[in-house]
Amino acid sequence: MAWTVDSAFSEFHQNINLPGDHRTTANIRKDWVLRQLGTSFTVLDAFAMGSIPRFTALKGYADLDIMAVLHYERHIKGRLPSTVLSNVKRALGPGAGNVRRNGQAVTIKFQSWPDIDVVPAVRYVNDAGEVTHYEIPDMNREVWLETKPRNHASKVSQKSTDHGAKFRQVIKFIKDWNRRQSVRLQSYHIEVIALQTSADWKEYDWSVMQWFSQAKSSIYSCWNDGNDVSQYLTPDRAYKIQQAVNEAYSTALNAWYATAGPAKNQAAAIRGWKSIFGQNFPNYG
């Protein structure tokens, strides 16, 4: 229960946030991946990425992504993404589950949290020996996708440093909304939209409304680091999530105006936000 929009969002964050620093656990899982893959592959590098190390993960819904950089000539060159993923799954042993739905990783289930998604990758370096980017497999389209995970993590960290804790908190609000949609945006897509959103990130309601406003033009095309991060969405799936974003934006605009306008109606605003975010968002009172 909450009497104001600000306290409602604070309680919402407590309900969905994954607390704590999980880097030790991430390193243990990473070392396990290295041991498993090391018997079959030359692994040049491995590191944790994704929502957990970027502190944008949801409680109860966070897996850990481990990028395993493989030797290109020995394991990547001339091979389809599906072949590479099958080889990685075989090397990971009996604990390996299915390839993740987006066709980019092999999921490993553990008895204790977290499960992990192993993402094989190839790295590219410039003449100075600096890594410029990575490519990861997409077996659904049998293509290799360019990605810069460390660059993206740095941007999220810098934005949070510049604008405060609400930046990451709003990302988590949107991820919780996203998980309940029939078509879901990738977490990376959500975070890129946040990076491109023009908000001061001082007020929860204004920042959330601005994210939905930015998202309205970022479903079919959303460019970051020279790549369109929306390309994983088929036209039909893009249409469905676009409709969901449009509806959420309309409701968010009304909820924001309920307190920003002359009425100053906290109860109406909280009801509006709850209609967007569901049971994890508190009631008024």
Short mmCIF file of C-alpha atoms in Angstrom, two decimals:
data_model
loop_
_atom_site.label_atom_id
_atom_site.label_comp_id
_atom_site.label_asym_id
_atom_site.label_seq_id
_atom_site.Cartn_x
_atom_site.Cartn_y
_atom_site.Cartn_z
CA MET A 1 0.00 0.00 0.00
CA ALA A 2 1.23 3.51 -0.82
CA TRP A 3 -0.13 7.04 -0.49
CA THR A 4 2.05 8.72 -3.13
CA VAL A 5 3.33 7.81 -6.59
CA ASP A 6 6.93 8.16 -5.47
CA SER A 7 6.52 5.79 -2.52
CA ALA A 8 4.57 3.37 -4.75
CA PHE A 9 7.45 3.16 -7.20
CA SER A 10 9.93 2.74 -4.36
CA GLU A 11 7.91 -0.19 -3.01
CA PHE A 12 7.59 -1.59 -6.53
CA HIS A 13 11.37 -1.57 -6.84
CA GLN A 14 11.76 -3.44 -3.54
CA ASN A 15 9.33 -6.07 -4.80
CA ILE A 16 11.16 -6.82 -8.05
CA ASN A 17 14.80 -5.95 -7.41
CA LEU A 18 17.55 -8.57 -7.28
CA PRO A 19 19.62 -7.25 -4.35
CA GLY A 20 23.30 -7.72 -3.68
CA ASP A 21 26.54 -8.04 -5.61
CA HIS A 22 26.75 -11.42 -7.34
CA ARG A 23 30.15 -11.10 -8.98
CA THR A 24 31.65 -13.92 -6.88
CA THR A 25 28.92 -16.31 -8.01
CA ALA A 26 29.36 -15.10 -11.58
CA ASN A 27 33.08 -15.88 -11.48
CA ILE A 28 32.44 -19.37 -10.08
CA ARG A 29 30.03 -20.09 -12.92
CA LYS A 30 32.45 -18.63 -15.45
CA ASP A 31 35.27 -20.85 -14.21
CA TRP A 32 32.97 -23.89 -14.50
CA VAL A 33 32.25 -22.99 -18.14
CA LEU A 34 35.97 -22.64 -18.84
CA ARG A 35 36.69 -26.07 -17.39
CA GLN A 36 33.92 -27.71 -19.39
CA LEU A 37 34.76 -26.06 -22.68
CA GLY A 38 38.51 -26.33 -22.21
CA THR A 39 38.51 -30.03 -23.05
CA SER A 40 37.14 -29.39 -26.56
CA PHE A 41 37.81 -25.74 -27.37
CA THR A 42 40.55 -23.15 -27.28
CA VAL A 43 38.86 -20.45 -25.19
CA LEU A 44 40.60 -17.09 -25.59
CA ASP A 45 38.52 -15.22 -23.05
CA ALA A 46 35.37 -15.60 -20.95
CA PHE A 47 33.41 -13.06 -18.95
CA ALA A 48 30.01 -12.50 -17.37
CA MET A 49 27.65 -10.12 -19.10
CA GLY A 50 23.96 -9.30 -19.09
CA SER A 51 21.58 -7.94 -16.47
CA ILE A 52 23.23 -9.37 -13.33
CA PRO A 53 26.65 -7.67 -13.67
CA ARG A 54 24.93 -4.51 -15.02
CA PHE A 55 22.70 -4.43 -11.88
CA THR A 56 19.49 -4.32 -13.95
CA ALA A 57 18.25 -7.83 -13.09
CA LEU A 58 14.87 -8.86 -11.70
CA LYS A 59 14.44 -11.06 -8.64
CA GLY A 60 13.32 -14.52 -9.68
CA TYR A 61 13.89 -13.98 -13.40
CA ALA A 62 17.64 -13.43 -13.75
CA ASP A 63 19.96 -15.85 -15.46
CA LEU A 64 23.66 -15.21 -15.92
CA ASP A 65 25.14 -14.78 -19.39
CA ILE A 66 28.70 -16.00 -19.92
CA MET A 67 30.42 -15.05 -23.17
CA ALA A 68 33.03 -17.62 -24.22
CA VAL A 69 35.37 -16.26 -26.88
CA LEU A 70 36.51 -19.15 -29.07
CA HIS A 71 39.48 -19.49 -31.43
CA TYR A 72 38.15 -18.41 -34.82
CA GLU A 73 40.22 -20.63 -37.12
CA ARG A 74 39.71 -23.76 -35.05
CA HIS A 75 36.07 -23.45 -34.03
CA ILE A 76 34.19 -20.73 -35.93
CA LYS A 77 35.51 -20.33 -39.47
CA GLY A 78 33.24 -21.86 -42.09
CA ARG A 79 30.71 -23.12 -39.55
CA LEU A 80 27.04 -22.21 -39.26
CA PRO A 81 25.86 -20.69 -35.97
CA SER A 82 23.72 -23.77 -35.32
CA THR A 83 26.79 -26.00 -35.72
CA VAL A 84 28.84 -23.94 -33.28
CA LEU A 85 26.04 -23.96 -30.71
CA SER A 86 25.62 -27.73 -31.08
CA ASN A 87 29.36 -28.21 -30.55
CA VAL A 88 29.29 -25.99 -27.46
CA LYS A 89 26.28 -27.84 -26.05
CA ARG A 90 28.07 -31.17 -26.53
CA ALA A 91 31.22 -29.89 -24.80
CA LEU A 92 29.24 -28.57 -21.81
CA GLY A 93 28.15 -32.11 -21.01
CA PRO A 94 24.98 -33.64 -19.60
CA GLY A 95 24.03 -30.50 -17.66
CA ALA A 96 23.49 -28.58 -20.89
CA GLY A 97 19.88 -27.84 -21.72
CA ASN A 98 18.31 -26.44 -24.84
CA VAL A 99 19.54 -23.60 -26.98
CA ARG A 100 17.90 -20.39 -25.77
CA ARG A 101 14.81 -19.31 -27.68
CA ASN A 102 16.65 -16.46 -29.39
CA GLY A 103 19.12 -18.99 -30.82
CA GLN A 104 22.18 -17.30 -29.34
CA ALA A 105 23.19 -19.37 -26.29
CA VAL A 106 23.13 -22.75 -24.59
CA THR A 107 21.32 -22.84 -21.24
CA ILE A 108 22.77 -24.70 -18.26
CA LYS A 109 20.54 -25.57 -15.31
CA PHE A 110 22.09 -25.67 -11.84
CA GLN A 111 20.69 -26.92 -8.55
CA SER A 112 21.32 -23.48 -7.06
CA TRP A 113 20.69 -20.02 -8.53
CA PRO A 114 21.61 -18.78 -11.08
CA ASP A 115 21.25 -20.83 -14.25
CA ILE A 116 23.57 -19.66 -17.00
CA ASP A 117 23.40 -19.02 -20.72
CA VAL A 118 26.69 -19.73 -22.49
CA VAL A 119 27.18 -17.49 -25.52
CA PRO A 120 29.98 -18.56 -27.89
CA ALA A 121 31.67 -15.66 -29.63
CA VAL A 122 34.48 -14.62 -31.93
CA ARG A 123 36.40 -11.41 -31.30
CA TYR A 124 37.79 -8.92 -33.78
CA VAL A 125 40.85 -6.76 -33.12
CA ASN A 126 42.35 -3.72 -34.83
CA ASP A 127 45.95 -3.20 -35.88
CA ALA A 128 46.82 -2.06 -32.35
CA GLY A 129 45.57 -5.37 -30.95
CA GLU A 130 42.50 -3.79 -29.33
CA VAL A 131 39.19 -5.65 -29.41
CA THR A 132 36.77 -3.68 -31.59
CA HIS A 133 33.74 -5.97 -31.29
CA TYR A 134 32.50 -9.54 -31.01
CA GLU A 135 30.19 -11.65 -33.11
CA ILE A 136 27.73 -14.12 -31.59
CA PRO A 137 25.55 -16.76 -33.29
CA ASP A 138 21.90 -16.46 -34.22
CA MET A 139 20.89 -19.97 -35.27
CA ASN A 140 17.31 -18.89 -35.98
CA ARG A 141 18.55 -16.94 -39.00
CA GLU A 142 21.96 -18.64 -39.34
CA VAL A 143 23.82 -15.34 -39.12
CA TRP A 144 26.52 -13.88 -36.89
CA LEU A 145 25.57 -10.74 -34.96
CA GLU A 146 27.97 -7.96 -34.06
CA THR A 147 27.94 -6.98 -30.40
CA LYS A 148 29.94 -4.83 -27.99
CA PRO A 149 28.90 -6.02 -24.52
CA ARG A 150 31.64 -4.27 -22.58
CA ASN A 151 30.96 -1.00 -24.37
CA HIS A 152 27.25 -1.30 -23.58
CA ALA A 153 27.94 -2.11 -19.91
CA SER A 154 30.17 0.96 -19.71
CA LYS A 155 27.39 3.16 -21.12
CA VAL A 156 24.86 1.85 -18.59
CA SER A 157 27.31 2.39 -15.75
CA GLN A 158 28.15 5.92 -16.88
CA LYS A 159 24.49 6.87 -17.32
CA SER A 160 23.77 5.62 -13.81
CA THR A 161 26.72 7.59 -12.44
CA ASP A 162 25.53 10.73 -14.22
CA HIS A 163 21.83 10.46 -13.35
CA GLY A 164 21.58 8.37 -10.19
CA ALA A 165 19.98 5.13 -9.08
CA LYS A 166 16.60 5.80 -10.72
CA PHE A 167 18.08 5.13 -14.16
CA ARG A 168 18.69 1.44 -13.41
CA GLN A 169 15.50 1.22 -11.37
CA VAL A 170 13.36 2.39 -14.28
CA ILE A 171 15.02 -0.21 -16.51
CA LYS A 172 13.92 -2.86 -14.01
CA PHE A 173 10.38 -1.49 -14.00
CA ILE A 174 10.23 -1.85 -17.76
CA LYS A 175 11.72 -5.34 -17.68
CA ASP A 176 9.03 -6.41 -15.23
CA TRP A 177 6.37 -4.96 -17.54
CA ASN A 178 8.04 -6.65 -20.51
CA ARG A 179 8.06 -10.14 -19.01
CA ARG A 180 4.25 -10.10 -18.87
CA GLN A 181 3.79 -9.27 -22.55
CA SER A 182 2.87 -11.86 -25.19
CA VAL A 183 5.84 -10.63 -27.26
CA ARG A 184 8.92 -9.57 -25.32
CA LEU A 185 11.72 -7.17 -26.04
CA GLN A 186 15.23 -8.38 -25.41
CA SER A 187 16.79 -6.91 -22.27
CA TYR A 188 19.51 -5.31 -24.38
CA HIS A 189 16.86 -3.58 -26.50
CA ILE A 190 15.17 -2.22 -23.36
CA GLU A 191 18.46 -0.86 -22.05
CA VAL A 192 19.39 0.76 -25.37
CA ILE A 193 16.03 2.54 -25.42
CA ALA A 194 16.74 3.76 -21.87
CA LEU A 195 20.13 5.07 -22.96
CA GLN A 196 18.42 7.01 -25.75
CA THR A 197 15.57 8.34 -23.61
CA SER A 198 15.54 12.07 -22.93
CA ALA A 199 14.72 12.21 -19.23
CA ASP A 200 16.43 13.70 -16.21
CA TRP A 201 15.74 10.46 -14.25
CA LYS A 202 14.86 12.45 -11.13
CA GLU A 203 11.18 11.48 -11.00
CA TYR A 204 9.98 7.90 -11.42
CA ASP A 205 6.72 8.66 -13.21
CA TRP A 206 8.17 11.14 -15.70
CA SER A 207 11.10 8.86 -16.53
CA VAL A 208 8.90 5.79 -17.07
CA MET A 209 6.53 7.77 -19.28
CA GLN A 210 9.49 9.09 -21.29
CA TRP A 211 10.82 5.55 -21.77
CA PHE A 212 7.51 4.48 -23.31
CA SER A 213 7.54 7.62 -25.44
CA GLN A 214 11.01 6.78 -26.77
CA ALA A 215 10.04 3.12 -27.26
CA LYS A 216 7.18 4.11 -29.58
CA SER A 217 9.75 4.95 -32.26
CA SER A 218 12.29 2.28 -31.29
CA ILE A 219 10.52 -1.02 -31.98
CA TYR A 220 10.97 -1.35 -35.73
CA SER A 221 14.31 0.46 -35.77
CA CYS A 222 16.69 1.08 -32.87
CA TRP A 223 20.32 1.74 -33.69
CA ASN A 224 23.24 1.44 -31.29
CA ASP A 225 26.95 1.16 -32.03
CA GLY A 226 26.22 0.93 -35.76
CA ASN A 227 23.73 -1.95 -35.48
CA ASP A 228 19.94 -2.14 -35.48
CA VAL A 229 19.19 -3.92 -32.21
CA SER A 230 15.54 -4.48 -33.22
CA GLN A 231 16.37 -6.88 -36.05
CA TYR A 232 15.52 -9.96 -33.96
CA LEU A 233 11.82 -9.01 -34.15
CA THR A 234 9.82 -10.36 -37.09
CA PRO A 235 7.30 -7.89 -38.57
CA ASP A 236 4.41 -9.68 -36.84
CA ARG A 237 6.13 -9.72 -33.44
CA ALA A 238 7.23 -6.10 -33.85
CA TYR A 239 3.62 -5.10 -34.55
CA LYS A 240 2.37 -6.84 -31.41
CA ILE A 241 4.94 -5.30 -29.09
CA GLN A 242 4.41 -1.91 -30.76
CA GLN A 243 0.72 -2.13 -29.85
CA ALA A 244 1.60 -3.01 -26.26
CA VAL A 245 4.03 -0.07 -26.04
CA ASN A 246 1.48 2.36 -27.51
CA GLU A 247 -1.16 1.25 -25.01
CA ALA A 248 1.25 1.48 -22.08
CA TYR A 249 2.38 4.95 -23.18
CA SER A 250 -1.20 6.23 -23.33
CA THR A 251 -1.91 4.91 -19.83
CA ALA A 252 1.41 6.22 -18.50
CA LEU A 253 0.72 9.69 -19.90
CA ASN A 254 -2.64 9.81 -18.13
CA ALA A 255 -1.14 8.45 -14.90
CA TRP A 256 1.64 11.04 -15.00
CA TYR A 257 -0.80 13.89 -15.65
CA ALA A 258 -3.00 12.77 -12.75
CA THR A 259 -0.40 14.22 -10.38
CA ALA A 260 1.47 16.62 -12.69
CA GLY A 261 -1.80 18.34 -13.67
CA PRO A 262 -3.99 20.53 -11.48
CA ALA A 263 -5.91 17.65 -9.87
CA LYS A 264 -2.87 16.26 -8.01
CA ASN A 265 -4.73 12.96 -7.70
CA GLN A 266 -2.35 10.43 -6.17
CA ALA A 267 -5.01 7.69 -6.03
CA ALA A 268 -5.85 7.94 -9.73
CA ALA A 269 -2.17 8.02 -10.65
CA ILE A 270 -1.33 4.93 -8.61
CA ARG A 271 -4.29 3.07 -10.15
CA GLY A 272 -2.99 4.00 -13.59
CA TRP A 273 0.54 2.84 -12.91
CA LYS A 274 -0.73 -0.37 -11.36
CA SER A 275 -2.75 -1.10 -14.52
CA ILE A 276 0.57 -1.01 -16.41
CA PHE A 277 2.80 -2.87 -13.97
CA GLY A 278 0.42 -5.37 -12.39
CA GLN A 279 0.45 -7.15 -9.05
CA ASN A 280 3.99 -6.18 -8.00
CA PHE A 281 2.95 -2.52 -8.02
CA PRO A 282 1.25 -1.52 -4.73
CA ASN A 283 -2.32 -0.35 -4.32
CA TYR A 284 -3.24 3.11 -3.15
CA GLY A 285 -3.79 3.49 0.56
#
